[in-house]
């Protein structure tokens, strides 16, 4: 037998405890790849959020139109969740990627990959970002089947993974239908409600009240259909989780576009704003990796890098 093993609280349990803390709001910035996740982890948050839109953009180079599949999403989520397993990862799981059998695989695979929470919605398979027009939905009973499958799958693997039920019904079916779908999902065992595409602050407040005592998540997509709501305001409204999916992707686009354009036009990147290779690698865990190597007696980097 080797040395004693101390099991750490899983990220899912940690997130559950945070959600259960009265008055607490969990702020999760959107991350879309390993580098953005490292930067957010370095800043330090209670949790981080893997945006499906950002994953589609960065991993497969496509828009958020249901093109990234379970394998794309799960693999990406596993990499991000395990950069720092002490910080819970909330990950987009779109529609669950198929019928109840696929939803089961999705929940089980996300749970085994170390993901702390996932959201499953009621759009059709050929889904689109919740802030685009023309969304099509599955009937409420089909959404319920997805949620039931997700809850059963969580039990089957004895995982604490937090199941977030998302409805996109607001756009085409209106507020009452959206709230009724979320209530149904919560009664079926989902842990958190996610009303997608909230259109006003009044609606945001009302949703939290109408869904109480269940915890509600706010999706703060800037320049989408939701007005800007700060973390402080969201907390005061009673939301328990707030995600900012594009917090990393939108500024990254702007910065990269600027530098690539300068390079093309002026033949230089504007190097004064850039970092040394070593500084860049430090963002991505250089120090920890060197320590692992040294602790195991490795000598490859003993002379420094
Ligand atoms: C939350 C979301 O699912 C995401 O992928 O981050 C998107 C964000 C977006 O594309 O606006 C959504 O709201 O559908």
GROMACS .gro file of C-alpha atoms and ligand atoms in nm:
model
  319
    1UNK     CA    1   0.000   0.000   0.000
    2UNK     CA    2   0.120   0.350  -0.076
    3UNK     CA    3   0.076   0.656   0.142
    4UNK     CA    4  -0.262   0.766   0.279
    5UNK     CA    5  -0.492   0.933   0.030
    6UNK     CA    6  -0.693   1.236   0.143
    7UNK     CA    7  -0.997   1.287  -0.074
    8UNK     CA    8  -1.080   1.650  -0.143
    9UNK     CA    9  -1.432   1.785  -0.154
   10UNK     CA   10  -1.542   1.761  -0.515
   11UNK     CA   11  -1.590   2.081  -0.711
   12UNK     CA   12  -1.958   1.993  -0.751
   13UNK     CA   13  -2.008   1.963  -0.374
   14UNK     CA   14  -1.821   2.287  -0.324
   15UNK     CA   15  -2.050   2.462  -0.571
   16UNK     CA   16  -2.359   2.310  -0.408
   17UNK     CA   17  -2.245   2.445  -0.072
   18UNK     CA   18  -2.185   2.790  -0.220
   19UNK     CA   19  -2.530   2.791  -0.379
   20UNK     CA   20  -2.681   2.688  -0.045
   21UNK     CA   21  -2.514   2.978   0.136
   22UNK     CA   22  -2.784   3.237   0.211
   23UNK     CA   23  -2.733   3.579   0.050
   24UNK     CA   24  -2.433   3.456  -0.150
   25UNK     CA   25  -2.405   3.523  -0.523
   26UNK     CA   26  -2.162   3.316  -0.725
   27UNK     CA   27  -1.989   3.516  -0.995
   28UNK     CA   28  -1.855   3.305  -1.280
   29UNK     CA   29  -1.672   3.480  -1.566
   30UNK     CA   30  -1.689   3.320  -1.908
   31UNK     CA   31  -1.380   3.134  -2.021
   32UNK     CA   32  -1.345   2.977  -2.363
   33UNK     CA   33  -1.009   2.799  -2.368
   34UNK     CA   34  -0.717   2.701  -2.149
   35UNK     CA   35  -0.554   3.042  -2.162
   36UNK     CA   36  -0.863   3.245  -2.073
   37UNK     CA   37  -0.937   2.995  -1.795
   38UNK     CA   38  -0.584   3.039  -1.658
   39UNK     CA   39  -0.623   3.416  -1.659
   40UNK     CA   40  -0.959   3.400  -1.478
   41UNK     CA   41  -0.821   3.148  -1.228
   42UNK     CA   42  -0.527   3.380  -1.168
   43UNK     CA   43  -0.762   3.668  -1.090
   44UNK     CA   44  -0.955   3.439  -0.855
   45UNK     CA   45  -1.329   3.367  -0.865
   46UNK     CA   46  -1.566   3.139  -0.674
   47UNK     CA   47  -1.635   2.957  -1.000
   48UNK     CA   48  -1.573   2.989  -1.374
   49UNK     CA   49  -1.809   2.939  -1.667
   50UNK     CA   50  -1.729   2.754  -1.989
   51UNK     CA   51  -1.927   2.932  -2.257
   52UNK     CA   52  -2.060   2.712  -2.536
   53UNK     CA   53  -2.052   3.007  -2.774
   54UNK     CA   54  -1.686   3.067  -2.686
   55UNK     CA   55  -1.605   2.698  -2.707
   56UNK     CA   56  -1.762   2.682  -3.055
   57UNK     CA   57  -1.564   2.989  -3.161
   58UNK     CA   58  -1.230   2.884  -3.019
   59UNK     CA   59  -1.236   2.507  -3.052
   60UNK     CA   60  -1.407   2.454  -3.385
   61UNK     CA   61  -1.415   2.806  -3.529
   62UNK     CA   62  -1.792   2.820  -3.569
   63UNK     CA   63  -2.085   3.026  -3.447
   64UNK     CA   64  -2.306   2.910  -3.159
   65UNK     CA   65  -2.552   2.713  -3.376
   66UNK     CA   66  -2.543   2.367  -3.221
   67UNK     CA   67  -2.235   2.265  -3.421
   68UNK     CA   68  -2.008   2.171  -3.130
   69UNK     CA   69  -2.102   1.819  -3.023
   70UNK     CA   70  -2.080   1.630  -2.695
   71UNK     CA   71  -1.721   1.521  -2.757
   72UNK     CA   72  -1.605   1.875  -2.842
   73UNK     CA   73  -1.774   2.020  -2.537
   74UNK     CA   74  -1.685   1.750  -2.287
   75UNK     CA   75  -1.319   1.735  -2.380
   76UNK     CA   76  -1.291   2.112  -2.358
   77UNK     CA   77  -1.472   2.116  -2.023
   78UNK     CA   78  -1.250   1.842  -1.883
   79UNK     CA   79  -0.934   2.032  -1.973
   80UNK     CA   80  -1.065   2.353  -1.816
   81UNK     CA   81  -1.214   2.189  -1.505
   82UNK     CA   82  -0.884   2.024  -1.423
   83UNK     CA   83  -0.655   2.324  -1.454
   84UNK     CA   84  -0.756   2.396  -1.094
   85UNK     CA   85  -0.999   2.138  -0.963
   86UNK     CA   86  -1.055   2.348  -0.649
   87UNK     CA   87  -1.247   2.607  -0.851
   88UNK     CA   88  -1.586   2.477  -0.971
   89UNK     CA   89  -1.652   2.488  -1.343
   90UNK     CA   90  -2.005   2.557  -1.466
   91UNK     CA   91  -2.026   2.433  -1.825
   92UNK     CA   92  -2.271   2.476  -2.108
   93UNK     CA   93  -2.426   2.147  -2.223
   94UNK     CA   94  -2.667   2.298  -2.478
   95UNK     CA   95  -2.961   2.061  -2.540
   96UNK     CA   96  -2.788   1.760  -2.384
   97UNK     CA   97  -2.703   1.653  -2.742
   98UNK     CA   98  -2.994   1.420  -2.817
   99UNK     CA   99  -3.266   1.215  -2.655
  100UNK     CA  100  -3.267   1.090  -2.297
  101UNK     CA  101  -2.991   0.839  -2.365
  102UNK     CA  102  -2.760   1.111  -2.495
  103UNK     CA  103  -2.855   1.342  -2.205
  104UNK     CA  104  -2.758   1.058  -1.971
  105UNK     CA  105  -2.420   1.021  -2.140
  106UNK     CA  106  -2.369   1.397  -2.128
  107UNK     CA  107  -2.435   1.426  -1.756
  108UNK     CA  108  -2.230   1.121  -1.669
  109UNK     CA  109  -1.937   1.224  -1.885
  110UNK     CA  110  -1.939   1.582  -1.759
  111UNK     CA  111  -1.955   1.455  -1.399
  112UNK     CA  112  -1.665   1.214  -1.452
  113UNK     CA  113  -1.467   1.492  -1.618
  114UNK     CA  114  -1.480   1.701  -1.303
  115UNK     CA  115  -1.741   1.954  -1.419
  116UNK     CA  116  -1.930   2.100  -1.120
  117UNK     CA  117  -2.248   2.214  -1.298
  118UNK     CA  118  -2.402   2.201  -1.642
  119UNK     CA  119  -2.700   2.360  -1.810
  120UNK     CA  120  -2.947   2.186  -2.036
  121UNK     CA  121  -3.205   2.379  -2.238
  122UNK     CA  122  -3.529   2.330  -2.429
  123UNK     CA  123  -3.422   2.440  -2.776
  124UNK     CA  124  -3.433   2.198  -3.068
  125UNK     CA  125  -3.114   2.014  -3.161
  126UNK     CA  126  -3.020   2.272  -3.427
  127UNK     CA  127  -3.009   2.532  -3.152
  128UNK     CA  128  -2.872   2.882  -3.159
  129UNK     CA  129  -2.735   3.130  -2.909
  130UNK     CA  130  -3.015   3.238  -2.678
  131UNK     CA  131  -2.971   3.601  -2.778
  132UNK     CA  132  -3.041   3.543  -3.148
  133UNK     CA  133  -3.381   3.563  -3.313
  134UNK     CA  134  -3.593   3.274  -3.438
  135UNK     CA  135  -3.528   3.015  -3.166
  136UNK     CA  136  -3.731   2.694  -3.193
  137UNK     CA  137  -3.821   2.493  -2.889
  138UNK     CA  138  -3.912   2.135  -2.809
  139UNK     CA  139  -4.253   2.086  -2.642
  140UNK     CA  140  -4.253   2.113  -2.264
  141UNK     CA  141  -4.290   1.733  -2.210
  142UNK     CA  142  -3.973   1.676  -2.416
  143UNK     CA  143  -3.785   1.930  -2.203
  144UNK     CA  144  -3.907   1.745  -1.895
  145UNK     CA  145  -3.775   1.419  -2.040
  146UNK     CA  146  -3.431   1.581  -2.080
  147UNK     CA  147  -3.432   1.703  -1.721
  148UNK     CA  148  -3.557   1.371  -1.584
  149UNK     CA  149  -3.282   1.190  -1.772
  150UNK     CA  150  -3.024   1.437  -1.637
  151UNK     CA  151  -3.136   1.393  -1.277
  152UNK     CA  152  -3.145   1.013  -1.306
  153UNK     CA  153  -2.798   1.016  -1.464
  154UNK     CA  154  -2.659   1.221  -1.177
  155UNK     CA  155  -2.797   0.967  -0.928
  156UNK     CA  156  -2.665   0.675  -1.130
  157UNK     CA  157  -2.306   0.799  -1.097
  158UNK     CA  158  -2.357   0.924  -0.739
  159UNK     CA  159  -2.238   1.264  -0.846
  160UNK     CA  160  -2.317   1.599  -0.692
  161UNK     CA  161  -2.304   1.769  -1.032
  162UNK     CA  162  -2.541   2.065  -1.023
  163UNK     CA  163  -2.812   2.047  -1.289
  164UNK     CA  164  -2.919   2.384  -1.423
  165UNK     CA  165  -3.243   2.384  -1.621
  166UNK     CA  166  -3.247   2.652  -1.890
  167UNK     CA  167  -3.551   2.758  -2.084
  168UNK     CA  168  -3.543   2.966  -2.400
  169UNK     CA  169  -3.924   2.991  -2.402
  170UNK     CA  170  -3.938   3.360  -2.316
  171UNK     CA  171  -3.880   3.474  -2.675
  172UNK     CA  172  -4.161   3.285  -2.847
  173UNK     CA  173  -4.395   3.158  -2.574
  174UNK     CA  174  -4.373   3.439  -2.320
  175UNK     CA  175  -4.303   3.474  -1.951
  176UNK     CA  176  -4.571   3.245  -1.805
  177UNK     CA  177  -4.479   2.949  -2.022
  178UNK     CA  178  -4.109   3.001  -1.947
  179UNK     CA  179  -4.168   3.008  -1.571
  180UNK     CA  180  -4.395   2.707  -1.590
  181UNK     CA  181  -4.126   2.511  -1.778
  182UNK     CA  182  -3.866   2.603  -1.515
  183UNK     CA  183  -4.097   2.506  -1.227
  184UNK     CA  184  -4.162   2.173  -1.391
  185UNK     CA  185  -3.788   2.117  -1.433
  186UNK     CA  186  -3.716   2.209  -1.072
  187UNK     CA  187  -3.991   1.978  -0.947
  188UNK     CA  188  -3.829   1.702  -1.152
  189UNK     CA  189  -3.503   1.751  -0.959
  190UNK     CA  190  -3.308   2.023  -1.139
  191UNK     CA  191  -3.113   2.234  -0.890
  192UNK     CA  192  -3.101   2.579  -1.046
  193UNK     CA  193  -3.328   2.772  -1.286
  194UNK     CA  194  -3.193   2.965  -1.585
  195UNK     CA  195  -3.438   3.194  -1.763
  196UNK     CA  196  -3.264   3.274  -2.090
  197UNK     CA  197  -3.292   3.611  -2.260
  198UNK     CA  198  -3.441   3.818  -1.977
  199UNK     CA  199  -3.548   4.146  -2.138
  200UNK     CA  200  -3.580   4.391  -1.847
  201UNK     CA  201  -3.477   4.444  -1.486
  202UNK     CA  202  -3.842   4.412  -1.380
  203UNK     CA  203  -3.864   4.073  -1.547
  204UNK     CA  204  -3.540   3.968  -1.377
  205UNK     CA  205  -3.674   4.058  -1.032
  206UNK     CA  206  -4.007   3.897  -1.100
  207UNK     CA  207  -3.850   3.570  -1.215
  208UNK     CA  208  -3.644   3.539  -0.897
  209UNK     CA  209  -3.959   3.596  -0.688
  210UNK     CA  210  -4.177   3.362  -0.892
  211UNK     CA  211  -3.923   3.082  -0.875
  212UNK     CA  212  -3.838   3.119  -0.504
  213UNK     CA  213  -3.712   2.936  -0.309
  214UNK     CA  214  -3.522   2.776  -0.596
  215UNK     CA  215  -3.188   2.935  -0.687
  216UNK     CA  216  -3.189   3.130  -1.013
  217UNK     CA  217  -2.897   3.199  -1.249
  218UNK     CA  218  -2.858   3.523  -1.444
  219UNK     CA  219  -2.696   3.508  -1.788
  220UNK     CA  220  -2.536   3.847  -1.831
  221UNK     CA  221  -2.463   3.863  -2.204
  222UNK     CA  222  -2.365   4.221  -2.276
  223UNK     CA  223  -2.525   4.380  -2.583
  224UNK     CA  224  -2.769   4.089  -2.615
  225UNK     CA  225  -3.136   4.111  -2.518
  226UNK     CA  226  -3.070   4.153  -2.146
  227UNK     CA  227  -3.001   4.501  -2.003
  228UNK     CA  228  -2.674   4.543  -1.818
  229UNK     CA  229  -2.712   4.421  -1.461
  230UNK     CA  230  -2.411   4.443  -1.230
  231UNK     CA  231  -2.315   4.163  -0.995
  232UNK     CA  232  -2.417   4.383  -0.705
  233UNK     CA  233  -2.761   4.449  -0.856
  234UNK     CA  234  -2.808   4.082  -0.940
  235UNK     CA  235  -2.733   3.993  -0.581
  236UNK     CA  236  -2.977   4.251  -0.457
  237UNK     CA  237  -3.241   4.105  -0.694
  238UNK     CA  238  -3.187   3.766  -0.533
  239UNK     CA  239  -2.997   3.580  -0.807
  240UNK     CA  240  -2.765   3.309  -0.672
  241UNK     CA  241  -2.538   3.266  -0.972
  242UNK     CA  242  -2.437   3.512  -1.241
  243UNK     CA  243  -2.239   3.425  -1.553
  244UNK     CA  244  -2.073   3.671  -1.792
  245UNK     CA  245  -2.018   3.441  -2.095
  246UNK     CA  246  -1.837   3.697  -2.314
  247UNK     CA  247  -1.623   3.861  -2.044
  248UNK     CA  248  -1.312   3.706  -2.201
  249UNK     CA  249  -1.405   3.645  -2.564
  250UNK     CA  250  -1.523   3.993  -2.661
  251UNK     CA  251  -1.214   4.183  -2.535
  252UNK     CA  252  -0.986   3.910  -2.672
  253UNK     CA  253  -1.136   3.960  -3.016
  254UNK     CA  254  -1.078   4.333  -3.001
  255UNK     CA  255  -0.719   4.299  -2.880
  256UNK     CA  256  -0.623   4.034  -3.133
  257UNK     CA  257  -0.790   4.206  -3.425
  258UNK     CA  258  -0.602   4.524  -3.341
  259UNK     CA  259  -0.262   4.357  -3.322
  260UNK     CA  260  -0.311   4.140  -3.633
  261UNK     CA  261  -0.421   4.448  -3.826
  262UNK     CA  262  -0.124   4.653  -3.705
  263UNK     CA  263   0.107   4.369  -3.802
  264UNK     CA  264  -0.039   4.353  -4.150
  265UNK     CA  265  -0.042   4.727  -4.203
  266UNK     CA  266   0.269   4.842  -4.017
  267UNK     CA  267   0.473   4.522  -4.012
  268UNK     CA  268   0.505   4.526  -3.631
  269UNK     CA  269   0.286   4.395  -3.353
  270UNK     CA  270   0.336   4.682  -3.111
  271UNK     CA  271   0.572   4.474  -2.904
  272UNK     CA  272   0.581   4.709  -2.606
  273UNK     CA  273   0.240   4.579  -2.502
  274UNK     CA  274   0.340   4.216  -2.534
  275UNK     CA  275   0.495   3.987  -2.276
  276UNK     CA  276   0.808   3.776  -2.278
  277UNK     CA  277   0.755   3.408  -2.365
  278UNK     CA  278   0.835   3.318  -2.007
  279UNK     CA  279   0.577   3.561  -1.871
  280UNK     CA  280   0.317   3.413  -2.106
  281UNK     CA  281   0.398   3.061  -1.993
  282UNK     CA  282   0.377   3.170  -1.632
  283UNK     CA  283   0.010   3.250  -1.697
  284UNK     CA  284  -0.030   2.887  -1.799
  285UNK     CA  285   0.118   2.725  -1.490
  286UNK     CA  286   0.490   2.723  -1.572
  287UNK     CA  287   0.590   2.747  -1.206
  288UNK     CA  288   0.365   2.461  -1.092
  289UNK     CA  289   0.484   2.238  -1.374
  290UNK     CA  290   0.849   2.300  -1.290
  291UNK     CA  291   0.777   2.219  -0.926
  292UNK     CA  292   0.610   1.892  -1.021
  293UNK     CA  293   0.912   1.797  -1.226
  294UNK     CA  294   1.157   1.888  -0.949
  295UNK     CA  295   0.952   1.716  -0.676
  296UNK     CA  296   0.960   1.391  -0.871
  297UNK     CA  297   1.337   1.420  -0.907
  298UNK     CA  298   1.328   1.527  -1.269
  299UNK     CA  299   1.632   1.711  -1.390
  300UNK     CA  300   1.518   1.837  -1.729
  301UNK     CA  301   1.453   2.187  -1.596
  302UNK     CA  302   1.686   2.194  -1.294
  303UNK     CA  303   1.905   2.455  -1.458
  304UNK     CA  304   1.609   2.693  -1.495
  305UNK     CA  305   1.414   2.789  -1.806
  306LIG     C1  306  -2.472   3.128  -2.233
  306LIG     C2  307  -2.447   3.080  -2.371
  306LIG     O1  308  -2.514   2.959  -2.391
  306LIG     C3  309  -2.298   3.054  -2.393
  306LIG     O2  310  -2.270   2.972  -2.479
  306LIG     O3  311  -2.216   3.117  -2.331
  306LIG     C4  312  -2.488   3.178  -2.480
  306LIG     C5  313  -2.420   3.309  -2.475
  306LIG     C6  314  -2.441   3.384  -2.605
  306LIG     O4  315  -2.404   3.330  -2.711
  306LIG     O5  316  -2.496   3.494  -2.604
  306LIG     C7  317  -2.638   3.196  -2.476
  306LIG     O6  318  -2.689   3.280  -2.402
  306LIG     O7  319  -2.703   3.123  -2.554
   0.00000   0.00000   0.00000
